[in-house]
mmCIF file of C-alpha atoms and ligand atoms in Angstrom:
data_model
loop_
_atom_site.group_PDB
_atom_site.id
_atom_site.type_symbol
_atom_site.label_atom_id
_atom_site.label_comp_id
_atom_site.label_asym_id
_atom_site.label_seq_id
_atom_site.Cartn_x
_atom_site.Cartn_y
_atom_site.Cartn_z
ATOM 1 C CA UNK K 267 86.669 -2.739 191.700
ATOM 2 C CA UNK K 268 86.084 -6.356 192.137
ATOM 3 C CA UNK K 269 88.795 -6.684 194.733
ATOM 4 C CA UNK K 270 87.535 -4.902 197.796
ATOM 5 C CA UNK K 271 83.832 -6.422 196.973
ATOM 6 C CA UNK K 272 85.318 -10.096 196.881
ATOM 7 C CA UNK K 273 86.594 -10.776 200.491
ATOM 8 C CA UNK K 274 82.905 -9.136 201.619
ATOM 9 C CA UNK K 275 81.226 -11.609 199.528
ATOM 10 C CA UNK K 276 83.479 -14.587 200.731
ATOM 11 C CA UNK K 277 82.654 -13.425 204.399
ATOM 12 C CA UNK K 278 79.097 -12.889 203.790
ATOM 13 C CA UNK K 279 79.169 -16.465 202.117
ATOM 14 C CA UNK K 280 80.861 -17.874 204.747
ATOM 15 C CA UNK K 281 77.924 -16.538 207.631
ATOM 16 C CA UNK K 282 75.338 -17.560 204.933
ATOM 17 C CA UNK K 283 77.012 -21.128 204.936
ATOM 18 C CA UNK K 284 77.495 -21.194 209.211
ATOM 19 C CA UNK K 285 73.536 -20.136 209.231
ATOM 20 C CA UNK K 286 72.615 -22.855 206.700
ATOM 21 C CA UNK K 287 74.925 -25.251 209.676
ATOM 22 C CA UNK K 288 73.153 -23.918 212.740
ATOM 23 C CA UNK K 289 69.634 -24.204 210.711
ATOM 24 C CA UNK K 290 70.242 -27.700 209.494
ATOM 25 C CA UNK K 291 71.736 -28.331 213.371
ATOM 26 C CA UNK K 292 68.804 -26.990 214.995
ATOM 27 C CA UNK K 293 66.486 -28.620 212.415
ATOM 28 C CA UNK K 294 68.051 -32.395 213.067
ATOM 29 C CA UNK K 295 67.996 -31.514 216.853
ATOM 30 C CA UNK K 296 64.454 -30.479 216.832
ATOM 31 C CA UNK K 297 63.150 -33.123 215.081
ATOM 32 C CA UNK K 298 65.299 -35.474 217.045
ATOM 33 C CA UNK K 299 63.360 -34.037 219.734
ATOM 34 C CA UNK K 300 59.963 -34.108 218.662
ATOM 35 C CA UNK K 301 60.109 -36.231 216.129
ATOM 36 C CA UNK K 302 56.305 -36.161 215.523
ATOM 37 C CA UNK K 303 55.293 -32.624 216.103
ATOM 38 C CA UNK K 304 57.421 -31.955 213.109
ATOM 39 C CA UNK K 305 56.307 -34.328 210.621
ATOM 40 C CA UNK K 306 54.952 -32.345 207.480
ATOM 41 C CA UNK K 307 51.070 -32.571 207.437
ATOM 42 C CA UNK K 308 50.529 -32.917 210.737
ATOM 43 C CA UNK K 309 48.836 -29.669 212.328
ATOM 44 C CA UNK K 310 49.305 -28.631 215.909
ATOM 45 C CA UNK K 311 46.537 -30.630 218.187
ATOM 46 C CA UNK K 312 43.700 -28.143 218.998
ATOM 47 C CA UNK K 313 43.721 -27.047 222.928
ATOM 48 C CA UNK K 314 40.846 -29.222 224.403
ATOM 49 C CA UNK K 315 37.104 -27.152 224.869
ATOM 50 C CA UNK K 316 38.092 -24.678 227.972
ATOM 51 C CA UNK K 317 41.552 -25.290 227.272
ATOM 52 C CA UNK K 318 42.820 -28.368 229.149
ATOM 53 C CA UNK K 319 44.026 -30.702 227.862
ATOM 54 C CA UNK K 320 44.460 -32.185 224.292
ATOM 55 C CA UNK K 321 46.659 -35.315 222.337
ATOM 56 C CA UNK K 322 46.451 -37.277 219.204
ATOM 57 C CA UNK K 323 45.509 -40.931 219.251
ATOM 58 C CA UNK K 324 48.658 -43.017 220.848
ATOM 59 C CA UNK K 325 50.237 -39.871 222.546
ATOM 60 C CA UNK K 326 50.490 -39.461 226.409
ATOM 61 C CA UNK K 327 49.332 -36.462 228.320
ATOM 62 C CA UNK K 328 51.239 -35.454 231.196
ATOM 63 C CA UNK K 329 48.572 -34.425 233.703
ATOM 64 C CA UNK K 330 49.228 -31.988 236.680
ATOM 65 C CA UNK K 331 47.396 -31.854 239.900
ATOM 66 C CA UNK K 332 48.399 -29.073 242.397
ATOM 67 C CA UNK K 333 47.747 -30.392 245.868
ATOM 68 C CA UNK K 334 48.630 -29.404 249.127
ATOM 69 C CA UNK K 335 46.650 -30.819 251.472
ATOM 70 C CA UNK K 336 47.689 -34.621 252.630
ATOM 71 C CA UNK K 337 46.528 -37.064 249.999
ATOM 72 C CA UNK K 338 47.039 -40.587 250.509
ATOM 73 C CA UNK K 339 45.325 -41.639 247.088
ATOM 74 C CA UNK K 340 45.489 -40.023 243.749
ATOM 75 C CA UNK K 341 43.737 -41.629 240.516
ATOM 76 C CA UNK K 342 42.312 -40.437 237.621
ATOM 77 C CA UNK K 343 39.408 -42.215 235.846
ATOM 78 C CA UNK K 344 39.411 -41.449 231.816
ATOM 79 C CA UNK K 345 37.748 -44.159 229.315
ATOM 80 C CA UNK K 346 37.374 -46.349 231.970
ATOM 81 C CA UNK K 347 41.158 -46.739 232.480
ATOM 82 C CA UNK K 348 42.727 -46.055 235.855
ATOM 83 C CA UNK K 349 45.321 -43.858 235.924
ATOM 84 C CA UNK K 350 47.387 -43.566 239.187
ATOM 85 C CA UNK K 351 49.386 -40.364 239.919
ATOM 86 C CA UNK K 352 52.361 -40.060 241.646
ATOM 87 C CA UNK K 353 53.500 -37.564 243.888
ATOM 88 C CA UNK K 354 55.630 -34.417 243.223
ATOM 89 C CA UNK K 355 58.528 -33.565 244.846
ATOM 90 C CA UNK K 356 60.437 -30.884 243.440
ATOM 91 C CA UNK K 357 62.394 -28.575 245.259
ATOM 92 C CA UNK K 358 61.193 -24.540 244.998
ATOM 93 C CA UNK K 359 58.303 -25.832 243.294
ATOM 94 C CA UNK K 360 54.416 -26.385 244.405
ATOM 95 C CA UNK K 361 54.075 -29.719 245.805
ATOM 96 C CA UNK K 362 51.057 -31.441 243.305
ATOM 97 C CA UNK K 363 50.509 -34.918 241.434
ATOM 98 C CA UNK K 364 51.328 -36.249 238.017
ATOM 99 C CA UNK K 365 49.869 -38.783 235.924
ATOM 100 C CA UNK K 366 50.619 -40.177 232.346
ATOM 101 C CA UNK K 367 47.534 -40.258 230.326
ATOM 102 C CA UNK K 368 47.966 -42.739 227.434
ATOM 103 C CA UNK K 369 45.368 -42.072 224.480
ATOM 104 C CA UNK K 370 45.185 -45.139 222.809
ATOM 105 C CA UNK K 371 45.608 -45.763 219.381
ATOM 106 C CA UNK K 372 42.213 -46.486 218.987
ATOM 107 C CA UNK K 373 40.429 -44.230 220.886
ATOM 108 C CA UNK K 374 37.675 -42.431 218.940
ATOM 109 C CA UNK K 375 38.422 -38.544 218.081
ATOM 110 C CA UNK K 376 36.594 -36.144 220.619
ATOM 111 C CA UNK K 377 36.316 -34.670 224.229
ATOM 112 C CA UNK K 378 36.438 -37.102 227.299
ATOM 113 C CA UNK K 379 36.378 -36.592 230.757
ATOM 114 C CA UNK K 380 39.188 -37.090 233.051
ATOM 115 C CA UNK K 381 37.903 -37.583 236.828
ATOM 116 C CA UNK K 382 40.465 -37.528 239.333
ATOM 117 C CA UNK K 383 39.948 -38.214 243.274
ATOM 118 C CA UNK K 384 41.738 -37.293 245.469
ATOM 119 C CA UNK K 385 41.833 -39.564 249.128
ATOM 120 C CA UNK K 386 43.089 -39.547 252.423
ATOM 121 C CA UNK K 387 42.436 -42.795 254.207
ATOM 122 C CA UNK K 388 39.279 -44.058 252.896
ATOM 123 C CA UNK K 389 37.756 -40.490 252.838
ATOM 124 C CA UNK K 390 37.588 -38.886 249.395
ATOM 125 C CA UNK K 391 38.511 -35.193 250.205
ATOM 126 C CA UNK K 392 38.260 -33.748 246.541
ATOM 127 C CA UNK K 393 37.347 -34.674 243.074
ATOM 128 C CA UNK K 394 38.444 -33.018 239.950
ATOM 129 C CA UNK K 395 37.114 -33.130 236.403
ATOM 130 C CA UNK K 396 39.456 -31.972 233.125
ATOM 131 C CA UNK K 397 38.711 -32.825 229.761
ATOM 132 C CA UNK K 398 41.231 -34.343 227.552
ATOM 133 C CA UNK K 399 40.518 -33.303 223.504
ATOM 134 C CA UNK K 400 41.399 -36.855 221.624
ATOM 135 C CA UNK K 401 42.377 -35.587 218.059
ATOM 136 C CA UNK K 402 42.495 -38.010 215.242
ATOM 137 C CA UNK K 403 46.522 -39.226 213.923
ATOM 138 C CA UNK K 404 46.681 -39.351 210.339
ATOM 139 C CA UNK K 405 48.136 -43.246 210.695
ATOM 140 C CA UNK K 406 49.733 -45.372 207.460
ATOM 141 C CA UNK K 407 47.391 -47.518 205.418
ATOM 142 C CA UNK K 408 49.643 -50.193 204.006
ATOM 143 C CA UNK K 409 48.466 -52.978 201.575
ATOM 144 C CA UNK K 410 49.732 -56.366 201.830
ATOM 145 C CA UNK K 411 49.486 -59.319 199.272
ATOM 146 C CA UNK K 412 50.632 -62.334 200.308
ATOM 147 C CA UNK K 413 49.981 -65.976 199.727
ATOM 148 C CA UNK K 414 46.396 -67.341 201.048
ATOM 149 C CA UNK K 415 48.408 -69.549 204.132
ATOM 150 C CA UNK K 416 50.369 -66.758 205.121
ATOM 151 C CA UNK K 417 47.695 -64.705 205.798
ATOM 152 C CA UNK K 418 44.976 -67.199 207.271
ATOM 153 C CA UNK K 419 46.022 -68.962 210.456
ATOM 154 C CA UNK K 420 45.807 -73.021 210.781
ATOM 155 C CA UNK K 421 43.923 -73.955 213.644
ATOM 156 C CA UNK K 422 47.010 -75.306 215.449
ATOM 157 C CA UNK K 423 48.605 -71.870 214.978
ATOM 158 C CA UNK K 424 45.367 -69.962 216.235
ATOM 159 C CA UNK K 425 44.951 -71.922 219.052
ATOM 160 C CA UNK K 426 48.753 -71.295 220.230
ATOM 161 C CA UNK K 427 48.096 -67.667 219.749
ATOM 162 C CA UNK K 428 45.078 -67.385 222.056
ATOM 163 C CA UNK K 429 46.655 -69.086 224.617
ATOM 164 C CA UNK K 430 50.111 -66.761 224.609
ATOM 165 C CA UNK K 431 47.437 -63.649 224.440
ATOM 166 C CA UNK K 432 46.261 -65.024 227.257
ATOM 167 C CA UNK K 433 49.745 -65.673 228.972
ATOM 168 C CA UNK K 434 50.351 -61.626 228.406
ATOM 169 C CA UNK K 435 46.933 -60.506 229.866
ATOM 170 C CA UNK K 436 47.307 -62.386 232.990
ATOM 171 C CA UNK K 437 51.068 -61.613 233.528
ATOM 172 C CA UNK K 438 50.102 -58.105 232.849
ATOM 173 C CA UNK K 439 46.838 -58.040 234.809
ATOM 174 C CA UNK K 440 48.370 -56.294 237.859
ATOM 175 C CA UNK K 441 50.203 -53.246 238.298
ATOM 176 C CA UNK K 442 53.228 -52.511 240.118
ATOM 177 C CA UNK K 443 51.782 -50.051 242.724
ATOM 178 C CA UNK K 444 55.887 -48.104 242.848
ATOM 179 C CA UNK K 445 56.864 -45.873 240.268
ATOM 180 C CA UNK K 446 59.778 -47.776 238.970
ATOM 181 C CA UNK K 447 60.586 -45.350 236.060
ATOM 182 C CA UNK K 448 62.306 -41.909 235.699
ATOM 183 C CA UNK K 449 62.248 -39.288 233.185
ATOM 184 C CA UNK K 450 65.502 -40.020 231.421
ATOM 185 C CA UNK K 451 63.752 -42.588 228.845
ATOM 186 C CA UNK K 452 66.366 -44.107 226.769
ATOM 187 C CA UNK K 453 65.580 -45.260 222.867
ATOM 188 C CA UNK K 454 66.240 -49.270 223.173
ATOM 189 C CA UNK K 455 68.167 -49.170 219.876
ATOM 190 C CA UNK K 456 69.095 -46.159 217.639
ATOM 191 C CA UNK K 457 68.037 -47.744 214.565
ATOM 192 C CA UNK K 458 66.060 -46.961 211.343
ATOM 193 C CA UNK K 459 62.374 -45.917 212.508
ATOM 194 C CA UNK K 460 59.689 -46.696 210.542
ATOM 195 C CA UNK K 461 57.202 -45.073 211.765
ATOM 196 C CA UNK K 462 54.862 -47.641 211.245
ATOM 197 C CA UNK K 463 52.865 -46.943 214.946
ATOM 198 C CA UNK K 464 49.170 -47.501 214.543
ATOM 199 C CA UNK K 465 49.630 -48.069 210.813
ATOM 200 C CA UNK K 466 46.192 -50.246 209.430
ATOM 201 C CA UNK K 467 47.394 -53.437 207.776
ATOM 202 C CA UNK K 468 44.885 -54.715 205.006
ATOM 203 C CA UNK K 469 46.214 -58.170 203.904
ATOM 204 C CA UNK K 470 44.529 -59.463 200.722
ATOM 205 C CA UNK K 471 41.972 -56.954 200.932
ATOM 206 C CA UNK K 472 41.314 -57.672 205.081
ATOM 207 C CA UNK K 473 41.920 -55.144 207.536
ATOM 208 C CA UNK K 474 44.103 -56.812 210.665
ATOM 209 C CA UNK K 475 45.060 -55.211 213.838
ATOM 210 C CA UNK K 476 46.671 -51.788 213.236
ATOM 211 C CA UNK K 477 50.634 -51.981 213.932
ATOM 212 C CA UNK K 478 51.137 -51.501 217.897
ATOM 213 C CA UNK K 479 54.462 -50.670 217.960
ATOM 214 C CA UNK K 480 57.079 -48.666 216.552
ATOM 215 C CA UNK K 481 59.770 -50.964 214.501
ATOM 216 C CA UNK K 482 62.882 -50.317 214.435
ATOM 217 C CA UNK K 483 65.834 -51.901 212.205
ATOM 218 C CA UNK K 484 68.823 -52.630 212.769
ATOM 219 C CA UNK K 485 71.274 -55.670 212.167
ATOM 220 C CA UNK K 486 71.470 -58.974 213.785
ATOM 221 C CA UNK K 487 72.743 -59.232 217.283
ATOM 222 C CA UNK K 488 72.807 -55.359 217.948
ATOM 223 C CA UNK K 489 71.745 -54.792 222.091
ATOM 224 C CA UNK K 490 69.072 -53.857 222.843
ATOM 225 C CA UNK K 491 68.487 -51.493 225.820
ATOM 226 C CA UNK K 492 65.549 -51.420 228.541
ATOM 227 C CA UNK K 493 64.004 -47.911 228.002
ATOM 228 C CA UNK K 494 63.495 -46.909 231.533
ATOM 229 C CA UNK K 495 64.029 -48.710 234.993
ATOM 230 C CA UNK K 496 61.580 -51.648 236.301
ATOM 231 C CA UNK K 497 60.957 -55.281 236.738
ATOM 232 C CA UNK K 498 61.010 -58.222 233.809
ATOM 233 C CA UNK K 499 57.475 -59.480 234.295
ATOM 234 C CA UNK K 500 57.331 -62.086 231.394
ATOM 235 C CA UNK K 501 60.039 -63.462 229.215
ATOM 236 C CA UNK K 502 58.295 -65.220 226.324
ATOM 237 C CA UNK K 503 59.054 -67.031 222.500
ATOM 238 C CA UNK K 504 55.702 -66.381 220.888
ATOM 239 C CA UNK K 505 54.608 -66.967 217.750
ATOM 240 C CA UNK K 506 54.273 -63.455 216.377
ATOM 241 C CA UNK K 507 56.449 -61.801 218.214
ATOM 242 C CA UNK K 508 58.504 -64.106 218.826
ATOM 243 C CA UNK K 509 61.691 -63.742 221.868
ATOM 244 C CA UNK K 510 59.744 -60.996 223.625
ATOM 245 C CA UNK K 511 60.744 -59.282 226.990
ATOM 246 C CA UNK K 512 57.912 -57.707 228.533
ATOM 247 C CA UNK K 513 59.553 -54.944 231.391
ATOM 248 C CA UNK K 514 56.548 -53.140 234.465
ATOM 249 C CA UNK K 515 57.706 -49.904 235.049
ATOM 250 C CA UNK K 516 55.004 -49.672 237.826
ATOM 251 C CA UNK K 517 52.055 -47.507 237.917
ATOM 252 C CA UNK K 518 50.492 -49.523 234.489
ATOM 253 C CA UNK K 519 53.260 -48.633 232.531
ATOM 254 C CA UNK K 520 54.475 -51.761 230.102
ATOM 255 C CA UNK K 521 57.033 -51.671 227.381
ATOM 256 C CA UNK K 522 57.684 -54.684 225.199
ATOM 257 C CA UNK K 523 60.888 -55.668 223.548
ATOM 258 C CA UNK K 524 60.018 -58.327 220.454
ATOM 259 C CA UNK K 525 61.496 -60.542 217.493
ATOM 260 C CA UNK K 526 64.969 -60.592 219.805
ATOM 261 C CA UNK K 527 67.589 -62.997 218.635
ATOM 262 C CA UNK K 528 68.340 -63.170 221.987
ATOM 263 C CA UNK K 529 66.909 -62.939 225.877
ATOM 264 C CA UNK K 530 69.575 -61.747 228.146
ATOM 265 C CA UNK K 531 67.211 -61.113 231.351
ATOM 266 C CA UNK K 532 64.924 -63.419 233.142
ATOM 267 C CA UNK K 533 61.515 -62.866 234.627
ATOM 268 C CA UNK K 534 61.473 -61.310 238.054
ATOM 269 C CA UNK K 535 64.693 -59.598 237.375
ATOM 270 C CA UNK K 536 65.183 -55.752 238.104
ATOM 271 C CA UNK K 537 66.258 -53.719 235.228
ATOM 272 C CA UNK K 538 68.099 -50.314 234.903
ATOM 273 C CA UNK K 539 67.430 -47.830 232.158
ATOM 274 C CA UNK K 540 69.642 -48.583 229.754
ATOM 275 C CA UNK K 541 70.365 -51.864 230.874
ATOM 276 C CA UNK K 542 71.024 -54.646 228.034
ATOM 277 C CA UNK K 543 68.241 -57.028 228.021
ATOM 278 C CA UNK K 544 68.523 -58.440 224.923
ATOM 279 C CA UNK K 545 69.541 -58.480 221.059
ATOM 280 C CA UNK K 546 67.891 -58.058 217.738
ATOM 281 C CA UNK K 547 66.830 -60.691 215.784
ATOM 282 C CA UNK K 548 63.564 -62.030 213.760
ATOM 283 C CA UNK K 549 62.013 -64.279 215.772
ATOM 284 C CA UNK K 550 57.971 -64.981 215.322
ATOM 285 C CA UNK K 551 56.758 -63.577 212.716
ATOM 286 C CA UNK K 552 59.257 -61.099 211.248
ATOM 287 C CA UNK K 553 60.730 -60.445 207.157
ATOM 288 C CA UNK K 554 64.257 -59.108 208.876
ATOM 289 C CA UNK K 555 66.188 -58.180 211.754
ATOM 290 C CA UNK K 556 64.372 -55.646 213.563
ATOM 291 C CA UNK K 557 63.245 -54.485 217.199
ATOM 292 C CA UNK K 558 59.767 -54.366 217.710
ATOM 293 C CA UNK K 559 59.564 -51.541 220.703
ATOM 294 C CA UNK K 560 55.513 -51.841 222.078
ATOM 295 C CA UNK K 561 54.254 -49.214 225.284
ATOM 296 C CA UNK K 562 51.093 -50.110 227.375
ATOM 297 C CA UNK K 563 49.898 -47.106 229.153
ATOM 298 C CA UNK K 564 47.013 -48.676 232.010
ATOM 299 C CA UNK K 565 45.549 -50.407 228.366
ATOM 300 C CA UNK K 566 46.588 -47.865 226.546
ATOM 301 C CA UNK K 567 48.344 -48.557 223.101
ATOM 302 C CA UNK K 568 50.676 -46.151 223.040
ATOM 303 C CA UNK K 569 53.269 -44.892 220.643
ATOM 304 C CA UNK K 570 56.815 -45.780 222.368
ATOM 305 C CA UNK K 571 58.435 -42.424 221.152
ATOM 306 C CA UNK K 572 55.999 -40.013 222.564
ATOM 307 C CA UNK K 573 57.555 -41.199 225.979
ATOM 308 C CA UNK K 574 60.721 -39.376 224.483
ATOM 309 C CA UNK K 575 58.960 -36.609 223.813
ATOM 310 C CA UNK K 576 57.219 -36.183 227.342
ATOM 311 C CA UNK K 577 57.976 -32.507 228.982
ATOM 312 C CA UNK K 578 60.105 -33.982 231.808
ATOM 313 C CA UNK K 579 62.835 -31.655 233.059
ATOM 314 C CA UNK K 580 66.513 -33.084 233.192
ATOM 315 C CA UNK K 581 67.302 -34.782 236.287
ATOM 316 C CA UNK K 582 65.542 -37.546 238.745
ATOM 317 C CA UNK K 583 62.213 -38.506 238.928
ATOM 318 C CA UNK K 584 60.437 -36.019 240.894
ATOM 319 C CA UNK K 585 59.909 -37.263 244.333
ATOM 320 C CA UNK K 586 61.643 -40.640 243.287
ATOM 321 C CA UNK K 587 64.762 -41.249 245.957
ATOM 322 C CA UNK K 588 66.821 -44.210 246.165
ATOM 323 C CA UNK K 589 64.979 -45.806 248.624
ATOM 324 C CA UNK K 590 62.044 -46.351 246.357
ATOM 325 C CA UNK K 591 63.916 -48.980 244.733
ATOM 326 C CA UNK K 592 63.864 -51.093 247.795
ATOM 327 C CA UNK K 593 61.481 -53.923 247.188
ATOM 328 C CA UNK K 594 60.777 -57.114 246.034
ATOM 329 C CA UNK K 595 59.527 -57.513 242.770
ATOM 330 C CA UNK K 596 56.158 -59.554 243.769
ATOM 331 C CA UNK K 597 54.941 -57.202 246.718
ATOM 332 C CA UNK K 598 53.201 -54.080 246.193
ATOM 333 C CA UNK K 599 51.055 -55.286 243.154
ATOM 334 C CA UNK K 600 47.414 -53.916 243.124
ATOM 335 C CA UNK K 601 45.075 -55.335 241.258
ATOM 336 C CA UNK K 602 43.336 -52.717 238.015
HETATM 337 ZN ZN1 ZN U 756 56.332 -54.495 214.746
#
């Protein structure tokens, strides 16, 4: 009796084990994908109050504008950042605006305004208002003990600090007015995450600057690969972070490259997605070999990987063709 029962089970084994495959597959590739969304604990953001738009602290909202009148001008206004939109261009589709909305870390939980006019010329031909619903991240709390001098700054030390902070804001002070980027982002290293983005660090009891960035480890020397494409604005060996490349994607949009063992770009230079810029090291202050990967969204602290995790379709920019990377590094620079 067993017989005819026993190549059934096998078979029904066998789809049971090829489902488990495709489940585990599916599960690795989703959370590959949105790595966040699927982190246990973490509950779907609420739709904002008449159902705009909504984001947790350090994600980016992709914002939509349908337009199809001439515009010369597009820029939102939302916690007194500017955001500047970009035109659409896609073929079959409605031709509108898009802007990346970076929530910053920081930025208290609730319901602000985003105010977008629209100009052509120096007339303003339309304003629009949306609300964006800022819902709180559930960010690490990590506890540090560590010798007194390690954790209080001489003066020397301090005073080399402010002025590289200083160095960064004014090299960063003005935005590239071209969309350099696209949407194929590409992950600088594939690493060991540690999801340590926004985490609060409380040294001796002493709450510092929440983490900025996402780290990621990975050995010694391993390259390390510009995320999208743009212009090296500042090439640095700072303290903290020590060999740092600092890339303007235009439109406000930073990303920062630290602790590298090794610069292989130099400021000014244009930069391809993908492109090798450097290698991993621990410059500055770091305990190992790892790449610190930062995003500035127009001020914005931003985490890096929700720029993977934006709804772009495959392909091009929209409305980005070739000729848009025609220009010299130092022209079209507007000042925030
Ligand atoms: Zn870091």
């Amino acid at each position: 009796m067993g017989y005819p029962i026993l190549p059934a089970l096998k078979q029904a084994g066998r789809r049971v084990g090829s489902l488990d495959r495709t489940l585990i597959m599916l599960v690795v590739l989703l959370t590959s994908v949105f790595p966040v969304e699927l982190f246990p604990n973490t509950p779907s953001p609420p739709k904002g109050i008449d159902g705009q738009y909504s984001a947790r602290q350090g994600q980016v909202v992709l914002v939509k504008v349908p337009l199809d009148e001439e515009a010369t001008d597009v820029k939102g206004s939302f916690l007194d950042r500017t955001i500047p939109f970009f035109r659409e261009l896609r073929p079959g589709e409605p031709v509108g605006y898009l802007g990346l909305v970076g929530i910053d870390m920081q930025d208290a939980p609730g319901t602000y305004e985003l105010a977008v006019t629209i100009k052509n010329g120096e007339q303003a031909i339309k304003r629009l208002s949306y609300h964006v619903l800022v819902t709180k991240e559930k960010f690490a709390v990590e506890h540090l003990k560590l010798p007194k001098d390690k954790v209080d700054l001489d003066d020397k030390t301090l005073a080399r600090w402010k002025l590289e902070q200083d160095q960064v804001r004014k090299a960063l002070a003005d935005n590239s007015a071209l969309r350099l980027w696209h949407s194929g982002f590409v992950e600088p290293v594939s690493g060991k995450r540690t999801g340590i983005f926004g985490s609060v660090r409380i040294m001796n009891g002493q709450p510092r600057n929440p983490h900025n960035g996402e780290d990621i480890g990975a050995p010694l020397g391993t390259e390390v690969a510009a995320t999208n494409d743009g212009v090296v604005r500042l090439t640095v060996d700072h303290v903290f972070s020590g060999r740092g490349v600092f890339v303007d994607h235009g439109l406000g949009f930073y990303t920062m490259y630290f602790h590298l063992s090794e610069i292989l770009v130099k400021d000014g230079d244009l930069v391809k997605a993908g492109q090798i810029i450097g290698k991993v090291g621990s410059t500055g202050r770091a305990t190992g070999p790892h790449l610190h990967w930062g995003v500035k969204l127009n001020g914005a602290r931003v985490n890096p990987y929700a720029l993977l995790d934006l709804p772009f379709k495959d392909g091009p920019a929209p409305g980005l063709s070739g000729s848009d990377f025609h220009f010299s590094p130092e022209s079209h620079r507007i000042k925030q």
